[in-house]
Amino acid sequence: MPTIVIPCSKRKCDKKKAPAHIMYGASAFNRGLQAYARAFYKESDIFFLSARYGLVAYDTPIDNYEEKLTRVTDAKRELLESTAAQLPASGRVDFLGGRLYHRWLQHVRPKAVHLSAGCRGMGYINQLVKNAVDNKKRIVPPA
């Protein structure tokens, strides 16, 4: 069974601390990504790529924060590498989200499959995810 990684969200819930899926579920975009992930993956195989925490498991409690994953820094790279051990050592890792976060994931999983690679923005990714969930069909990665 593959693992899926989805990005964190700028908009977070109004709690000081919550499981990652609740913290990041405040944005409609992230709720859509989570709906896809839950439809086709086990919860234990869903991870978030977080600007503050690196890779975070679906149910991991996290604190609310304001941070973006925009610049590559040694500290961010080390954080990502240290948290990447949560991902299975072998097997496919899928990613659903924008190019910037996919590039970050490639630092630790160079062969991560970018399911939304053909999309030109969030609206296209939303449509891709909605169609997949509505039709109960996994997204086929671009060739």
PDB file of C-alpha atoms in Angstrom:
ATOM      1  CA  MET A   1       0.000   0.000   0.000  1.00  0.00           C
ATOM      2  CA  PRO A   2       1.493   3.370  -0.929  1.00  0.00           C
ATOM      3  CA  THR A   3       1.919   6.273   1.455  1.00  0.00           C
ATOM      4  CA  ILE A   4       0.594   9.748   0.649  1.00  0.00           C
ATOM      5  CA  VAL A   5       2.008  13.120   1.674  1.00  0.00           C
ATOM      6  CA  ILE A   6      -0.078  16.290   1.436  1.00  0.00           C
ATOM      7  CA  PRO A   7       0.995  19.836   2.283  1.00  0.00           C
ATOM      8  CA  CYS A   8       0.187  21.734   5.428  1.00  0.00           C
ATOM      9  CA  SER A   9      -2.114  24.721   5.215  1.00  0.00           C
ATOM     10  CA  LYS A  10      -1.593  28.425   5.835  1.00  0.00           C
ATOM     11  CA  ARG A  11      -5.076  28.548   7.338  1.00  0.00           C
ATOM     12  CA  LYS A  12      -5.375  26.491  10.491  1.00  0.00           C
ATOM     13  CA  CYS A  13      -8.134  25.729  12.976  1.00  0.00           C
ATOM     14  CA  ASP A  14      -8.642  28.119  15.875  1.00  0.00           C
ATOM     15  CA  LYS A  15      -7.321  25.698  18.517  1.00  0.00           C
ATOM     16  CA  LYS A  16      -3.909  26.064  20.194  1.00  0.00           C
ATOM     17  CA  LYS A  17      -3.241  22.329  19.777  1.00  0.00           C
ATOM     18  CA  ALA A  18      -4.986  19.654  17.705  1.00  0.00           C
ATOM     19  CA  PRO A  19      -4.263  16.526  15.652  1.00  0.00           C
ATOM     20  CA  ALA A  20      -2.594  17.472  12.362  1.00  0.00           C
ATOM     21  CA  HIS A  21      -5.620  16.575  10.217  1.00  0.00           C
ATOM     22  CA  ILE A  22      -7.828  18.889  12.274  1.00  0.00           C
ATOM     23  CA  MET A  23      -5.260  21.698  12.494  1.00  0.00           C
ATOM     24  CA  TYR A  24      -4.798  21.739   8.714  1.00  0.00           C
ATOM     25  CA  GLY A  25      -8.447  21.053   7.894  1.00  0.00           C
ATOM     26  CA  ALA A  26      -9.485  24.707   8.237  1.00  0.00           C
ATOM     27  CA  SER A  27      -8.940  25.387   4.543  1.00  0.00           C
ATOM     28  CA  ALA A  28     -11.303  23.985   1.914  1.00  0.00           C
ATOM     29  CA  PHE A  29      -8.311  23.075  -0.271  1.00  0.00           C
ATOM     30  CA  ASN A  30      -6.707  20.967   2.445  1.00  0.00           C
ATOM     31  CA  ARG A  31     -10.048  19.356   3.373  1.00  0.00           C
ATOM     32  CA  GLY A  32     -10.307  18.209  -0.245  1.00  0.00           C
ATOM     33  CA  LEU A  33      -6.798  16.742  -0.192  1.00  0.00           C
ATOM     34  CA  GLN A  34      -7.607  14.975   3.059  1.00  0.00           C
ATOM     35  CA  ALA A  35     -10.866  13.591   1.633  1.00  0.00           C
ATOM     36  CA  TYR A  36      -8.912  12.068  -1.248  1.00  0.00           C
ATOM     37  CA  ALA A  37      -6.260  10.677   1.100  1.00  0.00           C
ATOM     38  CA  ARG A  38      -8.860   9.083   3.399  1.00  0.00           C
ATOM     39  CA  ALA A  39     -10.734   7.606   0.434  1.00  0.00           C
ATOM     40  CA  PHE A  40      -7.724   5.772  -1.000  1.00  0.00           C
ATOM     41  CA  TYR A  41      -5.164   5.322   1.818  1.00  0.00           C
ATOM     42  CA  LYS A  42      -5.158   4.036   5.374  1.00  0.00           C
ATOM     43  CA  GLU A  43      -4.925   6.832   7.962  1.00  0.00           C
ATOM     44  CA  SER A  44      -1.614   5.352   9.106  1.00  0.00           C
ATOM     45  CA  ASP A  45      -0.287   5.988   5.565  1.00  0.00           C
ATOM     46  CA  ILE A  46      -1.246   9.693   5.437  1.00  0.00           C
ATOM     47  CA  PHE A  47       1.338  12.359   6.276  1.00  0.00           C
ATOM     48  CA  PHE A  48       1.484  16.143   6.095  1.00  0.00           C
ATOM     49  CA  LEU A  49       4.513  18.105   4.934  1.00  0.00           C
ATOM     50  CA  SER A  50       4.612  20.861   7.548  1.00  0.00           C
ATOM     51  CA  ALA A  51       6.588  24.093   7.452  1.00  0.00           C
ATOM     52  CA  ARG A  52       7.125  23.862  11.223  1.00  0.00           C
ATOM     53  CA  TYR A  53       7.280  20.128  11.921  1.00  0.00           C
ATOM     54  CA  GLY A  54       8.616  18.459   8.762  1.00  0.00           C
ATOM     55  CA  LEU A  55       6.699  15.254   8.037  1.00  0.00           C
ATOM     56  CA  VAL A  56       3.801  14.750  10.441  1.00  0.00           C
ATOM     57  CA  ALA A  57       1.541  11.709  10.770  1.00  0.00           C
ATOM     58  CA  TYR A  58      -2.205  12.208  10.296  1.00  0.00           C
ATOM     59  CA  ASP A  59      -3.189  12.052  13.991  1.00  0.00           C
ATOM     60  CA  THR A  60      -0.079  13.657  15.527  1.00  0.00           C
ATOM     61  CA  PRO A  61      -1.024  16.498  17.908  1.00  0.00           C
ATOM     62  CA  ILE A  62       0.627  19.760  16.832  1.00  0.00           C
ATOM     63  CA  ASP A  63       0.597  23.343  18.052  1.00  0.00           C
ATOM     64  CA  ASN A  64      -0.880  26.133  15.949  1.00  0.00           C
ATOM     65  CA  TYR A  65       1.763  28.208  14.161  1.00  0.00           C
ATOM     66  CA  GLU A  66       2.386  30.777  11.430  1.00  0.00           C
ATOM     67  CA  GLU A  67       5.185  29.673   9.153  1.00  0.00           C
ATOM     68  CA  LYS A  68       5.720  29.052   5.431  1.00  0.00           C
ATOM     69  CA  LEU A  69       7.886  26.531   3.658  1.00  0.00           C
ATOM     70  CA  THR A  70       9.262  28.882   1.031  1.00  0.00           C
ATOM     71  CA  ARG A  71      13.036  29.074   1.365  1.00  0.00           C
ATOM     72  CA  VAL A  72      15.418  26.133   1.456  1.00  0.00           C
ATOM     73  CA  THR A  73      17.520  26.485   4.585  1.00  0.00           C
ATOM     74  CA  ASP A  74      19.869  24.015   6.244  1.00  0.00           C
ATOM     75  CA  ALA A  75      17.637  23.959   9.320  1.00  0.00           C
ATOM     76  CA  LYS A  76      14.514  23.117   7.267  1.00  0.00           C
ATOM     77  CA  ARG A  77      16.393  20.442   5.319  1.00  0.00           C
ATOM     78  CA  GLU A  78      17.656  18.869   8.569  1.00  0.00           C
ATOM     79  CA  LEU A  79      14.146  18.947  10.044  1.00  0.00           C
ATOM     80  CA  LEU A  80      12.715  17.235   6.983  1.00  0.00           C
ATOM     81  CA  GLU A  81      15.453  14.610   6.972  1.00  0.00           C
ATOM     82  CA  SER A  82      14.996  13.875  10.676  1.00  0.00           C
ATOM     83  CA  THR A  83      11.228  13.430  10.362  1.00  0.00           C
ATOM     84  CA  ALA A  84      11.389  11.432   7.097  1.00  0.00           C
ATOM     85  CA  ALA A  85      12.130   8.277   9.083  1.00  0.00           C
ATOM     86  CA  GLN A  86       8.354   8.057   9.688  1.00  0.00           C
ATOM     87  CA  LEU A  87       7.855   7.188   6.018  1.00  0.00           C
ATOM     88  CA  PRO A  88       8.281   3.547   5.008  1.00  0.00           C
ATOM     89  CA  ALA A  89      11.831   2.793   3.867  1.00  0.00           C
ATOM     90  CA  SER A  90      10.510   1.179   0.697  1.00  0.00           C
ATOM     91  CA  GLY A  91       7.334   1.349  -1.325  1.00  0.00           C
ATOM     92  CA  ARG A  92       5.705   4.124  -3.265  1.00  0.00           C
ATOM     93  CA  VAL A  93       5.242   7.575  -1.779  1.00  0.00           C
ATOM     94  CA  ASP A  94       2.567   9.682  -3.473  1.00  0.00           C
ATOM     95  CA  PHE A  95       2.335  13.446  -3.149  1.00  0.00           C
ATOM     96  CA  LEU A  96      -0.762  15.547  -3.768  1.00  0.00           C
ATOM     97  CA  GLY A  97      -0.310  19.313  -3.781  1.00  0.00           C
ATOM     98  CA  GLY A  98       1.699  22.097  -5.362  1.00  0.00           C
ATOM     99  CA  ARG A  99       5.139  22.008  -6.965  1.00  0.00           C
ATOM    100  CA  LEU A 100       6.951  23.874  -4.188  1.00  0.00           C
ATOM    101  CA  TYR A 101       6.063  21.331  -1.530  1.00  0.00           C
ATOM    102  CA  HIS A 102       6.776  18.451  -3.917  1.00  0.00           C
ATOM    103  CA  ARG A 103      10.299  19.831  -4.397  1.00  0.00           C
ATOM    104  CA  TRP A 104      10.730  19.819  -0.629  1.00  0.00           C
ATOM    105  CA  LEU A 105       9.594  16.192  -0.393  1.00  0.00           C
ATOM    106  CA  GLN A 106      12.061  15.231  -3.116  1.00  0.00           C
ATOM    107  CA  HIS A 107      14.918  16.097  -0.723  1.00  0.00           C
ATOM    108  CA  VAL A 108      14.063  12.940   1.234  1.00  0.00           C
ATOM    109  CA  ARG A 109      12.078  10.908  -1.297  1.00  0.00           C
ATOM    110  CA  PRO A 110      13.449  11.747  -4.768  1.00  0.00           C
ATOM    111  CA  LYS A 111      11.078   9.285  -6.460  1.00  0.00           C
ATOM    112  CA  ALA A 112       7.897  10.541  -4.775  1.00  0.00           C
ATOM    113  CA  VAL A 113       5.058  10.403  -7.312  1.00  0.00           C
ATOM    114  CA  HIS A 114       3.547  13.860  -7.852  1.00  0.00           C
ATOM    115  CA  LEU A 115      -0.108  12.992  -8.498  1.00  0.00           C
ATOM    116  CA  SER A 116      -1.062  16.581  -9.313  1.00  0.00           C
ATOM    117  CA  ALA A 117       1.993  17.341 -11.494  1.00  0.00           C
ATOM    118  CA  GLY A 118      -0.133  18.268 -14.510  1.00  0.00           C
ATOM    119  CA  CYS A 119      -2.191  20.851 -12.597  1.00  0.00           C
ATOM    120  CA  ARG A 120      -1.510  24.558 -13.062  1.00  0.00           C
ATOM    121  CA  GLY A 121      -2.803  25.702  -9.675  1.00  0.00           C
ATOM    122  CA  MET A 122      -5.013  25.028  -6.689  1.00  0.00           C
ATOM    123  CA  GLY A 123      -8.250  25.213  -8.662  1.00  0.00           C
ATOM    124  CA  TYR A 124      -7.071  22.466 -11.006  1.00  0.00           C
ATOM    125  CA  ILE A 125      -5.907  20.337  -8.085  1.00  0.00           C
ATOM    126  CA  ASN A 126      -9.312  20.833  -6.389  1.00  0.00           C
ATOM    127  CA  GLN A 127     -11.068  19.642  -9.544  1.00  0.00           C
ATOM    128  CA  LEU A 128      -8.754  16.632  -9.910  1.00  0.00           C
ATOM    129  CA  VAL A 129      -9.342  15.599  -6.294  1.00  0.00           C
ATOM    130  CA  LYS A 130     -13.102  16.172  -6.394  1.00  0.00           C
ATOM    131  CA  ASN A 131     -13.483  14.093  -9.571  1.00  0.00           C
ATOM    132  CA  ALA A 132     -11.408  11.261  -8.096  1.00  0.00           C
ATOM    133  CA  VAL A 133     -13.402  11.154  -4.856  1.00  0.00           C
ATOM    134  CA  ASP A 134     -16.795  11.533  -6.577  1.00  0.00           C
ATOM    135  CA  ASN A 135     -15.981   8.785  -9.095  1.00  0.00           C
ATOM    136  CA  LYS A 136     -14.198   6.585  -6.540  1.00  0.00           C
ATOM    137  CA  LYS A 137     -11.142   6.337  -8.807  1.00  0.00           C
ATOM    138  CA  ARG A 138      -7.550   6.915  -7.778  1.00  0.00           C
ATOM    139  CA  ILE A 139      -5.624   9.645  -9.558  1.00  0.00           C
ATOM    140  CA  VAL A 140      -3.383   8.174 -12.237  1.00  0.00           C
ATOM    141  CA  PRO A 141       0.038   9.813 -12.035  1.00  0.00           C
ATOM    142  CA  PRO A 142       1.137  11.702 -15.153  1.00  0.00           C
ATOM    143  CA  ALA A 143       3.552   9.698 -17.304  1.00  0.00           C
TER     144      ALA A 143
END
